[in-house]
Structure formats: structure tokens, C-alpha cells
Amino acid sequence: MTAAAAGGPPSVEVVEYTDPLCPWAWGSEPVFRRLRTALAGRVRWRRAYAILFDHDDDPPPDPAAETAWYARYVEGVCAHTGAPRAVRLSRMPASSWPASLVAKAAELQGEEVAGRALRRLRESVFVLGEPADTAALALAAVRGTPGLDLARLTADAGSGAVLERVRADRAEARRPVPEVRAVSGGSPHPGAAKETADGGHRYALPTLLVRASAGHRAVPGWRPFAEYAAALDEWGPGLLGVPAPLPAARALEHFGSMTEPERLLLAEGAWPPPHAVRVETGNGPVWLHPDEASANPAAAG
């Protein structure tokens, strides 16, 4: 029996190395949502923001050409993952710091609020094509998120305490476990650690690191559900179980926003549910619950 099952704190930690503006992390959301739903209350799930677009990155000499290149890159990633992509990307994201600070600050208001705020930040670039890469844009992206106290979030996102937490996340992501230095496999994004400008390495995004008292297991890159399940079963046999899909209307209410890959993995029954709001993208719809659509910038267009 796990500690969580016995009523104690979870004995297994899952660290998700991610970035709100990363296309591979966006494409992994269906599987990660399924994992988080199945593991709720059984593990400690922690997100570490790795800062994909950093302050010290050199500005592109030709912003239009850089944006066109990145739009093609995102299109290729989404072709592999099935995730939606924006009809038009306005620009290459300038910095991951503002979105990461807002996402980290949202954690102070609870797991559900944090997850929905992070989702809005992801949608800013991959649904709307307007990256939340300034403080004003990041705060605007999450405005109206159900349960979110925007005034508190604004203060927390600008605080020294949250800045230090994101700095710690960034530093942690640049201390990858040795086994991710060289990764092979059939995935189009196997997730080998990326070399940094100072000669070090950081985790490829996304990477899940499963930690338990007996050791750890890294699952980097874009992977099927079965690989994550195997890693969890290694350290906590029976921890995951078999997550059942939710009825369609309940799934949309629970998640607020769902892509086609997500509804195929997470929902069952007739789709779309009554009153679902359909938002078009460059390669398929995003479905919003009416409560989410009432304040989601993606529904405004």
C-alpha cells in the first residue's frame, strides 16, 4: 500500500519540466492530463518551469523570417502530436519569463486554478497566435480564469518570492539526470538533454522525472501513455491503475478547454456536448465549456 493510500503524504513525486510556450509540451497535454487525473492524491505532481525562451537569447536579426521559421516548426510539431496550432503566429516568443512567473504565481491559488491558468498561457501562442511573452499579455491571457483572484495573482507574479521560485526551477532544469544526456527511440522528439550556451545541459521539454525513495526514472520528450505508466509502476506498483474516460459533458466541465486529441483520450460518449463552444484553429477545433468561453480570449475572436 502506498503512503497516499494509507492516508499519509504521497511517497512518489512526479516533476514535470515544462514551459508555457513549448509546442512539444502543448502536444503532450492529452497524456499529461490523463496521468494527472489518474494520479490525483496519489503522488506529488510538481511543475518546474525551464525557461525555453530566456532573457539573454539574442534577438533575431530578421524577426519576420524567424517568425516564419518558427511557425513552420510549430506546424511540424503539431503534425506529430495532433495538437492545434494557430492560424497565424504573430511573432516568435520573446521570453518565457512572464508566462512562467504568472503560472508559478497561480500555483499559490490551488492546483485547479494553476492548471487552468497554465492552459490559458499555452493557448495564447498555440490557439491565438499571440504569445503571452510580456507581463501585461500573460496577465491578460489568464484574466477571468474560473476561481482566479487576478489582483492577488498580479501581486504574486511581481513578487521576489515567485521570481526566486522560477529561478530555482530554471536552475533545476539545468541539472538533468545523467541518463537523459543520450536518448534514443522511435519518438519524433525522444527528449535528449539540450546543450546550453554555457556548455551545460537542460532537460528537453517536456520531461517527466518520477522520484521515490528507491531512486528515480526519467521519461523525456514526447511519449505514449504506456511509457509513463511503466515508469510509475516501477516505483509504485498499482499506483496508476486504469484511468476511465469521463462522460463527454463532465469531461468538458472538468477541464474547461479540450482539443480533439484530448477528447479522444479523456472523454466518452457523443461529442460535442450540448452548449460546447467551438474555436477554430489552423488544424482542428478547441472546445470550450461555456463558463470558460465567457472569459477565454480564444472565444472572443
PDB file of C-alpha atoms in Angstrom:
ATOM      1  CA  MET A   1       0.000   0.000   0.000  1.00  0.00           C
ATOM      2  CA  THR A   2       1.324   3.469  -0.871  1.00  0.00           C
ATOM      3  CA  ALA A   3       1.607   6.211   1.720  1.00  0.00           C
ATOM      4  CA  ALA A   4      -1.151   8.109  -0.070  1.00  0.00           C
ATOM      5  CA  ALA A   5      -3.460   5.106   0.006  1.00  0.00           C
ATOM      6  CA  ALA A   6      -2.777   4.732   3.729  1.00  0.00           C
ATOM      7  CA  GLY A   7      -3.755   8.337   4.355  1.00  0.00           C
ATOM      8  CA  GLY A   8      -0.213   9.758   4.583  1.00  0.00           C
ATOM      9  CA  PRO A   9       1.589  12.110   2.199  1.00  0.00           C
ATOM     10  CA  PRO A  10       2.400  10.765  -1.292  1.00  0.00           C
ATOM     11  CA  SER A  11       5.713   8.881  -1.354  1.00  0.00           C
ATOM     12  CA  VAL A  12       6.218   9.355  -5.102  1.00  0.00           C
ATOM     13  CA  GLU A  13       6.972  12.726  -6.685  1.00  0.00           C
ATOM     14  CA  VAL A  14       6.475  13.498 -10.371  1.00  0.00           C
ATOM     15  CA  VAL A  15       8.367  16.546 -11.647  1.00  0.00           C
ATOM     16  CA  GLU A  16       7.151  17.956 -14.962  1.00  0.00           C
ATOM     17  CA  TYR A  17       9.832  20.057 -16.642  1.00  0.00           C
ATOM     18  CA  THR A  18       7.908  22.334 -18.942  1.00  0.00           C
ATOM     19  CA  ASP A  19       7.399  25.789 -20.413  1.00  0.00           C
ATOM     20  CA  PRO A  20       4.076  27.526 -21.156  1.00  0.00           C
ATOM     21  CA  LEU A  21       5.266  28.366 -24.685  1.00  0.00           C
ATOM     22  CA  CYS A  22       6.744  24.980 -25.675  1.00  0.00           C
ATOM     23  CA  PRO A  23       4.971  23.222 -28.589  1.00  0.00           C
ATOM     24  CA  TRP A  24       6.029  19.716 -27.522  1.00  0.00           C
ATOM     25  CA  ALA A  25       4.679  20.369 -24.015  1.00  0.00           C
ATOM     26  CA  TRP A  26       1.437  21.599 -25.585  1.00  0.00           C
ATOM     27  CA  GLY A  27       1.223  18.413 -27.635  1.00  0.00           C
ATOM     28  CA  SER A  28       1.786  16.276 -24.532  1.00  0.00           C
ATOM     29  CA  GLU A  29      -1.182  17.744 -22.654  1.00  0.00           C
ATOM     30  CA  PRO A  30      -3.651  14.947 -23.534  1.00  0.00           C
ATOM     31  CA  VAL A  31      -1.405  12.293 -21.969  1.00  0.00           C
ATOM     32  CA  PHE A  32      -0.370  14.506 -19.041  1.00  0.00           C
ATOM     33  CA  ARG A  33      -3.985  15.380 -18.283  1.00  0.00           C
ATOM     34  CA  ARG A  34      -4.821  11.681 -18.238  1.00  0.00           C
ATOM     35  CA  LEU A  35      -1.883  10.999 -15.935  1.00  0.00           C
ATOM     36  CA  ARG A  36      -2.718  13.818 -13.535  1.00  0.00           C
ATOM     37  CA  THR A  37      -6.361  12.743 -13.364  1.00  0.00           C
ATOM     38  CA  ALA A  38      -5.414   9.136 -12.617  1.00  0.00           C
ATOM     39  CA  LEU A  39      -2.785  10.123 -10.045  1.00  0.00           C
ATOM     40  CA  ALA A  40      -4.707  12.837  -8.188  1.00  0.00           C
ATOM     41  CA  GLY A  41      -3.989  12.482  -4.471  1.00  0.00           C
ATOM     42  CA  ARG A  42      -1.617   9.559  -5.027  1.00  0.00           C
ATOM     43  CA  VAL A  43       1.573  11.406  -5.967  1.00  0.00           C
ATOM     44  CA  ARG A  44       3.004  14.873  -5.546  1.00  0.00           C
ATOM     45  CA  TRP A  45       2.966  16.405  -9.040  1.00  0.00           C
ATOM     46  CA  ARG A  46       5.194  19.448  -9.382  1.00  0.00           C
ATOM     47  CA  ARG A  47       5.832  21.636 -12.412  1.00  0.00           C
ATOM     48  CA  ALA A  48       9.289  23.150 -12.912  1.00  0.00           C
ATOM     49  CA  TYR A  49       9.458  25.962 -15.450  1.00  0.00           C
ATOM     50  CA  ALA A  50      12.618  25.512 -17.509  1.00  0.00           C
ATOM     51  CA  ILE A  51      12.529  28.853 -19.420  1.00  0.00           C
ATOM     52  CA  LEU A  52      12.682  27.866 -23.079  1.00  0.00           C
ATOM     53  CA  PHE A  53      12.971  31.478 -24.281  1.00  0.00           C
ATOM     54  CA  ASP A  54      15.431  33.223 -21.966  1.00  0.00           C
ATOM     55  CA  HIS A  55      16.290  36.861 -21.320  1.00  0.00           C
ATOM     56  CA  ASP A  56      19.799  36.504 -22.691  1.00  0.00           C
ATOM     57  CA  ASP A  57      18.774  34.961 -26.013  1.00  0.00           C
ATOM     58  CA  ASP A  58      19.993  37.088 -28.906  1.00  0.00           C
ATOM     59  CA  PRO A  59      17.206  38.959 -30.728  1.00  0.00           C
ATOM     60  CA  PRO A  60      16.605  37.636 -34.252  1.00  0.00           C
ATOM     61  CA  PRO A  61      18.317  39.678 -36.986  1.00  0.00           C
ATOM     62  CA  ASP A  62      15.228  39.238 -39.180  1.00  0.00           C
ATOM     63  CA  PRO A  63      12.119  38.920 -36.970  1.00  0.00           C
ATOM     64  CA  ALA A  64       9.790  38.165 -39.881  1.00  0.00           C
ATOM     65  CA  ALA A  65      11.990  35.344 -41.175  1.00  0.00           C
ATOM     66  CA  GLU A  66      12.433  33.986 -37.641  1.00  0.00           C
ATOM     67  CA  THR A  67       8.666  34.022 -37.087  1.00  0.00           C
ATOM     68  CA  ALA A  68       8.062  32.221 -40.389  1.00  0.00           C
ATOM     69  CA  TRP A  69      10.655  29.594 -39.471  1.00  0.00           C
ATOM     70  CA  TYR A  70       9.154  29.071 -36.028  1.00  0.00           C
ATOM     71  CA  ALA A  71       5.626  28.846 -37.421  1.00  0.00           C
ATOM     72  CA  ARG A  72       6.799  26.046 -39.718  1.00  0.00           C
ATOM     73  CA  TYR A  73       8.494  24.342 -36.770  1.00  0.00           C
ATOM     74  CA  VAL A  74       5.311  24.508 -34.680  1.00  0.00           C
ATOM     75  CA  GLU A  75       3.309  23.203 -37.643  1.00  0.00           C
ATOM     76  CA  GLY A  76       5.656  20.213 -37.851  1.00  0.00           C
ATOM     77  CA  VAL A  77       5.391  19.512 -34.128  1.00  0.00           C
ATOM     78  CA  CYS A  78       1.601  19.704 -34.258  1.00  0.00           C
ATOM     79  CA  ALA A  79       1.562  17.335 -37.246  1.00  0.00           C
ATOM     80  CA  HIS A  80       3.234  14.751 -34.985  1.00  0.00           C
ATOM     81  CA  THR A  81       1.168  15.378 -31.850  1.00  0.00           C
ATOM     82  CA  GLY A  82      -2.191  16.286 -33.361  1.00  0.00           C
ATOM     83  CA  ALA A  83      -2.356  19.398 -31.166  1.00  0.00           C
ATOM     84  CA  PRO A  84      -3.978  22.541 -32.560  1.00  0.00           C
ATOM     85  CA  ARG A  85      -1.855  25.351 -33.932  1.00  0.00           C
ATOM     86  CA  ALA A  86      -2.752  28.962 -34.525  1.00  0.00           C
ATOM     87  CA  VAL A  87      -3.924  30.013 -37.970  1.00  0.00           C
ATOM     88  CA  ARG A  88      -1.246  32.698 -37.870  1.00  0.00           C
ATOM     89  CA  LEU A  89       1.631  33.204 -35.447  1.00  0.00           C
ATOM     90  CA  SER A  90       2.188  36.917 -34.905  1.00  0.00           C
ATOM     91  CA  ARG A  91       5.794  36.610 -33.762  1.00  0.00           C
ATOM     92  CA  MET A  92       8.430  34.391 -32.235  1.00  0.00           C
ATOM     93  CA  PRO A  93       8.006  34.370 -28.437  1.00  0.00           C
ATOM     94  CA  ALA A  94      10.440  36.862 -26.923  1.00  0.00           C
ATOM     95  CA  SER A  95      10.637  35.455 -23.385  1.00  0.00           C
ATOM     96  CA  SER A  96       9.236  32.617 -21.281  1.00  0.00           C
ATOM     97  CA  TRP A  97       9.715  34.547 -18.029  1.00  0.00           C
ATOM     98  CA  PRO A  98       6.406  36.471 -17.903  1.00  0.00           C
ATOM     99  CA  ALA A  99       4.238  33.400 -18.569  1.00  0.00           C
ATOM    100  CA  SER A 100       6.302  31.263 -16.200  1.00  0.00           C
ATOM    101  CA  LEU A 101       6.025  33.835 -13.404  1.00  0.00           C
ATOM    102  CA  VAL A 102       2.241  34.023 -13.859  1.00  0.00           C
ATOM    103  CA  ALA A 103       1.952  30.226 -13.978  1.00  0.00           C
ATOM    104  CA  LYS A 104       4.064  29.859 -10.832  1.00  0.00           C
ATOM    105  CA  ALA A 105       2.103  32.578  -9.029  1.00  0.00           C
ATOM    106  CA  ALA A 106      -1.160  30.824  -9.932  1.00  0.00           C
ATOM    107  CA  GLU A 107       0.034  27.757  -8.005  1.00  0.00           C
ATOM    108  CA  LEU A 108      -0.456  29.772  -4.815  1.00  0.00           C
ATOM    109  CA  GLN A 109      -4.208  29.688  -5.535  1.00  0.00           C
ATOM    110  CA  GLY A 110      -4.508  25.919  -5.793  1.00  0.00           C
ATOM    111  CA  GLU A 111      -3.864  23.141  -8.259  1.00  0.00           C
ATOM    112  CA  GLU A 112      -7.058  23.545 -10.279  1.00  0.00           C
ATOM    113  CA  VAL A 113      -6.624  27.292 -10.754  1.00  0.00           C
ATOM    114  CA  ALA A 114      -2.954  26.804 -11.634  1.00  0.00           C
ATOM    115  CA  GLY A 115      -3.764  24.203 -14.267  1.00  0.00           C
ATOM    116  CA  ARG A 116      -6.393  26.369 -15.914  1.00  0.00           C
ATOM    117  CA  ALA A 117      -4.141  29.429 -15.879  1.00  0.00           C
ATOM    118  CA  LEU A 118      -1.298  27.467 -17.466  1.00  0.00           C
ATOM    119  CA  ARG A 119      -3.717  26.228 -20.108  1.00  0.00           C
ATOM    120  CA  ARG A 120      -4.648  29.814 -20.995  1.00  0.00           C
ATOM    121  CA  LEU A 121      -0.960  30.716 -21.315  1.00  0.00           C
ATOM    122  CA  ARG A 122      -0.379  27.785 -23.669  1.00  0.00           C
ATOM    123  CA  GLU A 123      -3.416  28.742 -25.735  1.00  0.00           C
ATOM    124  CA  SER A 124      -2.090  32.279 -26.147  1.00  0.00           C
ATOM    125  CA  VAL A 125       0.503  31.065 -28.618  1.00  0.00           C
ATOM    126  CA  PHE A 126      -0.909  27.797 -29.964  1.00  0.00           C
ATOM    127  CA  VAL A 127      -4.569  28.811 -30.390  1.00  0.00           C
ATOM    128  CA  LEU A 128      -4.481  32.603 -30.649  1.00  0.00           C
ATOM    129  CA  GLY A 129      -1.004  33.014 -32.162  1.00  0.00           C
ATOM    130  CA  GLU A 130      -0.224  35.866 -29.740  1.00  0.00           C
ATOM    131  CA  PRO A 131       2.436  34.617 -27.298  1.00  0.00           C
ATOM    132  CA  ALA A 132       1.998  35.718 -23.674  1.00  0.00           C
ATOM    133  CA  ASP A 133       5.592  36.938 -23.564  1.00  0.00           C
ATOM    134  CA  THR A 134       5.171  40.158 -21.590  1.00  0.00           C
ATOM    135  CA  ALA A 135       3.768  40.667 -18.108  1.00  0.00           C
ATOM    136  CA  ALA A 136       0.734  42.512 -19.476  1.00  0.00           C
ATOM    137  CA  LEU A 137      -0.024  39.823 -22.064  1.00  0.00           C
ATOM    138  CA  ALA A 138       0.439  36.987 -19.569  1.00  0.00           C
ATOM    139  CA  LEU A 139      -1.967  38.596 -17.101  1.00  0.00           C
ATOM    140  CA  ALA A 140      -4.464  39.351 -19.873  1.00  0.00           C
ATOM    141  CA  ALA A 141      -4.356  35.717 -21.011  1.00  0.00           C
ATOM    142  CA  VAL A 142      -5.468  34.412 -17.616  1.00  0.00           C
ATOM    143  CA  ARG A 143      -7.998  37.141 -16.783  1.00  0.00           C
ATOM    144  CA  GLY A 144     -11.364  35.588 -15.975  1.00  0.00           C
ATOM    145  CA  THR A 145      -9.991  32.112 -15.310  1.00  0.00           C
ATOM    146  CA  PRO A 146     -12.611  30.446 -13.069  1.00  0.00           C
ATOM    147  CA  GLY A 147     -11.615  30.731  -9.418  1.00  0.00           C
ATOM    148  CA  LEU A 148      -8.656  33.035 -10.092  1.00  0.00           C
ATOM    149  CA  ASP A 149      -8.081  36.150  -7.975  1.00  0.00           C
ATOM    150  CA  LEU A 150      -6.429  38.394 -10.568  1.00  0.00           C
ATOM    151  CA  ALA A 151      -5.390  41.114  -8.114  1.00  0.00           C
ATOM    152  CA  ARG A 152      -3.621  38.580  -5.933  1.00  0.00           C
ATOM    153  CA  LEU A 153      -2.062  36.918  -8.969  1.00  0.00           C
ATOM    154  CA  THR A 154      -0.736  40.240 -10.249  1.00  0.00           C
ATOM    155  CA  ALA A 155       0.913  40.979  -6.921  1.00  0.00           C
ATOM    156  CA  ASP A 156       2.322  37.475  -6.550  1.00  0.00           C
ATOM    157  CA  ALA A 157       3.674  37.311 -10.117  1.00  0.00           C
ATOM    158  CA  GLY A 158       5.619  40.505  -9.468  1.00  0.00           C
ATOM    159  CA  SER A 159       6.971  39.392  -6.106  1.00  0.00           C
ATOM    160  CA  GLY A 160      10.530  38.461  -5.259  1.00  0.00           C
ATOM    161  CA  ALA A 161       9.372  35.167  -3.762  1.00  0.00           C
ATOM    162  CA  VAL A 162       7.810  33.927  -7.015  1.00  0.00           C
ATOM    163  CA  LEU A 163      10.791  35.181  -9.014  1.00  0.00           C
ATOM    164  CA  GLU A 164      13.089  33.099  -6.818  1.00  0.00           C
ATOM    165  CA  ARG A 165      10.885  30.040  -7.290  1.00  0.00           C
ATOM    166  CA  VAL A 166      11.070  30.339 -11.071  1.00  0.00           C
ATOM    167  CA  ARG A 167      14.817  30.942 -10.891  1.00  0.00           C
ATOM    168  CA  ALA A 168      15.071  27.749  -8.857  1.00  0.00           C
ATOM    169  CA  ASP A 169      13.002  25.896 -11.473  1.00  0.00           C
ATOM    170  CA  ARG A 170      15.265  27.156 -14.250  1.00  0.00           C
ATOM    171  CA  ALA A 171      18.386  26.089 -12.356  1.00  0.00           C
ATOM    172  CA  GLU A 172      16.902  22.673 -11.544  1.00  0.00           C
ATOM    173  CA  ALA A 173      16.068  22.090 -15.208  1.00  0.00           C
ATOM    174  CA  ARG A 174      19.757  22.705 -15.995  1.00  0.00           C
ATOM    175  CA  ARG A 175      20.843  19.850 -13.744  1.00  0.00           C
ATOM    176  CA  PRO A 176      19.434  16.908 -15.709  1.00  0.00           C
ATOM    177  CA  VAL A 177      19.968  13.352 -14.547  1.00  0.00           C
ATOM    178  CA  PRO A 178      22.806  11.710 -16.500  1.00  0.00           C
ATOM    179  CA  GLU A 179      20.655   9.196 -18.364  1.00  0.00           C
ATOM    180  CA  VAL A 180      18.891  11.886 -20.426  1.00  0.00           C
ATOM    181  CA  ARG A 181      22.156  13.102 -21.974  1.00  0.00           C
ATOM    182  CA  ALA A 182      21.766  10.456 -24.695  1.00  0.00           C
ATOM    183  CA  VAL A 183      18.288   9.186 -25.512  1.00  0.00           C
ATOM    184  CA  SER A 184      17.164   7.054 -28.428  1.00  0.00           C
ATOM    185  CA  GLY A 185      13.845   5.681 -29.539  1.00  0.00           C
ATOM    186  CA  GLY A 186      11.165   5.908 -32.163  1.00  0.00           C
ATOM    187  CA  SER A 187       9.645   9.165 -30.943  1.00  0.00           C
ATOM    188  CA  PRO A 188       9.984  12.183 -33.262  1.00  0.00           C
ATOM    189  CA  HIS A 189      11.089  14.015 -30.094  1.00  0.00           C
ATOM    190  CA  PRO A 190      12.971  11.461 -27.958  1.00  0.00           C
ATOM    191  CA  GLY A 191      13.986  14.155 -25.467  1.00  0.00           C
ATOM    192  CA  ALA A 192      17.766  14.062 -25.141  1.00  0.00           C
ATOM    193  CA  ALA A 193      19.010  16.887 -22.905  1.00  0.00           C
ATOM    194  CA  LYS A 194      19.744  20.136 -24.742  1.00  0.00           C
ATOM    195  CA  GLU A 195      23.155  21.761 -24.595  1.00  0.00           C
ATOM    196  CA  THR A 196      23.073  25.286 -23.184  1.00  0.00           C
ATOM    197  CA  ALA A 197      25.136  28.299 -24.230  1.00  0.00           C
ATOM    198  CA  ASP A 198      27.451  27.915 -21.234  1.00  0.00           C
ATOM    199  CA  GLY A 199      28.317  24.340 -22.166  1.00  0.00           C
ATOM    200  CA  GLY A 200      25.907  22.749 -19.715  1.00  0.00           C
ATOM    201  CA  HIS A 201      22.644  20.917 -20.347  1.00  0.00           C
ATOM    202  CA  ARG A 202      18.954  21.260 -19.567  1.00  0.00           C
ATOM    203  CA  TYR A 203      16.081  18.867 -19.810  1.00  0.00           C
ATOM    204  CA  ALA A 204      14.330  18.699 -23.157  1.00  0.00           C
ATOM    205  CA  LEU A 205      10.713  19.757 -22.831  1.00  0.00           C
ATOM    206  CA  PRO A 206       8.651  18.120 -21.676  1.00  0.00           C
ATOM    207  CA  THR A 207      10.411  15.644 -19.399  1.00  0.00           C
ATOM    208  CA  LEU A 208       8.814  13.802 -16.502  1.00  0.00           C
ATOM    209  CA  LEU A 209      11.041  12.709 -13.638  1.00  0.00           C
ATOM    210  CA  VAL A 210       9.480  10.143 -11.289  1.00  0.00           C
ATOM    211  CA  ARG A 211      11.135  10.135  -7.865  1.00  0.00           C
ATOM    212  CA  ALA A 212      10.702   7.697  -4.991  1.00  0.00           C
ATOM    213  CA  SER A 213      12.769   6.619  -2.024  1.00  0.00           C
ATOM    214  CA  ALA A 214      14.334   3.837  -4.102  1.00  0.00           C
ATOM    215  CA  GLY A 215      15.533   6.127  -6.899  1.00  0.00           C
ATOM    216  CA  HIS A 216      14.211   7.877  -9.981  1.00  0.00           C
ATOM    217  CA  ARG A 217      13.150   7.302 -13.561  1.00  0.00           C
ATOM    218  CA  ALA A 218      13.193   9.936 -16.322  1.00  0.00           C
ATOM    219  CA  VAL A 219      10.755   9.848 -19.243  1.00  0.00           C
ATOM    220  CA  PRO A 220      11.875  12.594 -21.643  1.00  0.00           C
ATOM    221  CA  GLY A 221      10.345  14.012 -24.780  1.00  0.00           C
ATOM    222  CA  TRP A 222       7.046  13.126 -26.443  1.00  0.00           C
ATOM    223  CA  ARG A 223       5.950   9.655 -25.338  1.00  0.00           C
ATOM    224  CA  PRO A 224       2.857   7.450 -25.319  1.00  0.00           C
ATOM    225  CA  PHE A 225       0.869   6.944 -22.141  1.00  0.00           C
ATOM    226  CA  ALA A 226       2.235   3.408 -21.730  1.00  0.00           C
ATOM    227  CA  GLU A 227       5.809   4.638 -21.180  1.00  0.00           C
ATOM    228  CA  TYR A 228       4.759   6.947 -18.372  1.00  0.00           C
ATOM    229  CA  ALA A 229       2.631   4.181 -16.873  1.00  0.00           C
ATOM    230  CA  ALA A 230       5.631   1.822 -16.887  1.00  0.00           C
ATOM    231  CA  ALA A 231       7.824   4.390 -15.129  1.00  0.00           C
ATOM    232  CA  LEU A 232       5.228   4.940 -12.425  1.00  0.00           C
ATOM    233  CA  ASP A 233       4.607   1.231 -11.981  1.00  0.00           C
ATOM    234  CA  GLU A 234       8.342   0.700 -11.438  1.00  0.00           C
ATOM    235  CA  TRP A 235       8.350   2.858  -8.308  1.00  0.00           C
ATOM    236  CA  GLY A 236       4.764   2.450  -7.170  1.00  0.00           C
ATOM    237  CA  PRO A 237       3.183  -0.815  -8.400  1.00  0.00           C
ATOM    238  CA  GLY A 238      -0.544  -0.345  -8.751  1.00  0.00           C
ATOM    239  CA  LEU A 239      -0.227   3.408  -8.246  1.00  0.00           C
ATOM    240  CA  LEU A 240      -1.703   4.383 -11.585  1.00  0.00           C
ATOM    241  CA  GLY A 241      -4.449   1.872 -12.248  1.00  0.00           C
ATOM    242  CA  VAL A 242      -6.554   2.269 -15.384  1.00  0.00           C
ATOM    243  CA  PRO A 243      -7.993   5.796 -15.714  1.00  0.00           C
ATOM    244  CA  ALA A 244     -11.509   5.657 -17.116  1.00  0.00           C
ATOM    245  CA  PRO A 245     -12.715   8.322 -19.562  1.00  0.00           C
ATOM    246  CA  LEU A 246     -15.255  10.802 -18.248  1.00  0.00           C
ATOM    247  CA  PRO A 247     -18.673  11.301 -19.844  1.00  0.00           C
ATOM    248  CA  ALA A 248     -18.308  13.951 -22.548  1.00  0.00           C
ATOM    249  CA  ALA A 249     -20.162  16.761 -20.785  1.00  0.00           C
ATOM    250  CA  ARG A 250     -18.421  16.041 -17.470  1.00  0.00           C
ATOM    251  CA  ALA A 251     -15.011  15.988 -19.137  1.00  0.00           C
ATOM    252  CA  LEU A 252     -15.515  19.385 -20.739  1.00  0.00           C
ATOM    253  CA  GLU A 253     -16.805  20.830 -17.469  1.00  0.00           C
ATOM    254  CA  HIS A 254     -13.833  19.383 -15.586  1.00  0.00           C
ATOM    255  CA  PHE A 255     -11.118  20.552 -17.989  1.00  0.00           C
ATOM    256  CA  GLY A 256     -12.771  23.717 -19.331  1.00  0.00           C
ATOM    257  CA  SER A 257     -10.890  23.536 -22.631  1.00  0.00           C
ATOM    258  CA  MET A 258     -10.267  20.418 -24.724  1.00  0.00           C
ATOM    259  CA  THR A 259      -8.598  19.661 -28.043  1.00  0.00           C
ATOM    260  CA  GLU A 260      -9.569  16.836 -30.359  1.00  0.00           C
ATOM    261  CA  PRO A 261      -6.705  14.569 -29.137  1.00  0.00           C
ATOM    262  CA  GLU A 262      -7.781  15.275 -25.554  1.00  0.00           C
ATOM    263  CA  ARG A 263     -11.426  14.480 -26.066  1.00  0.00           C
ATOM    264  CA  LEU A 264     -10.500  11.198 -27.793  1.00  0.00           C
ATOM    265  CA  LEU A 265      -8.306  10.200 -24.833  1.00  0.00           C
ATOM    266  CA  LEU A 266     -10.248  11.665 -21.922  1.00  0.00           C
ATOM    267  CA  ALA A 267     -13.943  11.663 -22.842  1.00  0.00           C
ATOM    268  CA  GLU A 268     -16.550   9.140 -23.910  1.00  0.00           C
ATOM    269  CA  GLY A 269     -19.990   9.473 -25.408  1.00  0.00           C
ATOM    270  CA  ALA A 270     -21.480  11.776 -28.005  1.00  0.00           C
ATOM    271  CA  TRP A 271     -19.314  14.765 -28.868  1.00  0.00           C
ATOM    272  CA  PRO A 272     -19.558  17.727 -28.676  1.00  0.00           C
ATOM    273  CA  PRO A 273     -21.574  18.130 -25.500  1.00  0.00           C
ATOM    274  CA  PRO A 274     -24.553  20.483 -25.596  1.00  0.00           C
ATOM    275  CA  HIS A 275     -23.571  24.147 -25.374  1.00  0.00           C
ATOM    276  CA  ALA A 276     -19.862  23.444 -26.074  1.00  0.00           C
ATOM    277  CA  VAL A 277     -18.191  26.416 -27.742  1.00  0.00           C
ATOM    278  CA  ARG A 278     -16.108  25.534 -30.797  1.00  0.00           C
ATOM    279  CA  VAL A 279     -12.979  27.597 -31.505  1.00  0.00           C
ATOM    280  CA  GLU A 280     -11.308  27.077 -34.874  1.00  0.00           C
ATOM    281  CA  THR A 281      -7.541  26.805 -35.234  1.00  0.00           C
ATOM    282  CA  GLY A 282      -5.228  26.072 -38.151  1.00  0.00           C
ATOM    283  CA  ASN A 283      -5.772  22.321 -37.936  1.00  0.00           C
ATOM    284  CA  GLY A 284      -8.857  21.483 -35.927  1.00  0.00           C
ATOM    285  CA  PRO A 285     -11.082  22.808 -33.161  1.00  0.00           C
ATOM    286  CA  VAL A 286     -10.633  23.556 -29.496  1.00  0.00           C
ATOM    287  CA  TRP A 287     -13.770  23.007 -27.435  1.00  0.00           C
ATOM    288  CA  LEU A 288     -14.594  25.299 -24.501  1.00  0.00           C
ATOM    289  CA  HIS A 289     -17.100  24.867 -21.706  1.00  0.00           C
ATOM    290  CA  PRO A 290     -19.465  27.877 -21.669  1.00  0.00           C
ATOM    291  CA  ASP A 291     -18.095  29.051 -18.298  1.00  0.00           C
ATOM    292  CA  GLU A 292     -14.581  29.009 -19.739  1.00  0.00           C
ATOM    293  CA  ALA A 293     -15.656  30.570 -23.028  1.00  0.00           C
ATOM    294  CA  SER A 294     -17.229  33.541 -21.250  1.00  0.00           C
ATOM    295  CA  ALA A 295     -13.763  34.931 -20.425  1.00  0.00           C
ATOM    296  CA  ASN A 296     -11.336  32.998 -22.619  1.00  0.00           C
ATOM    297  CA  PRO A 297      -9.635  35.264 -25.213  1.00  0.00           C
ATOM    298  CA  ALA A 298      -9.786  32.411 -27.736  1.00  0.00           C
ATOM    299  CA  ALA A 299     -13.583  32.617 -27.781  1.00  0.00           C
ATOM    300  CA  ALA A 300     -13.611  36.358 -28.382  1.00  0.00           C
ATOM    301  CA  GLY A 301     -12.485  36.018 -31.982  1.00  0.00           C
TER     302      GLY A 301
END
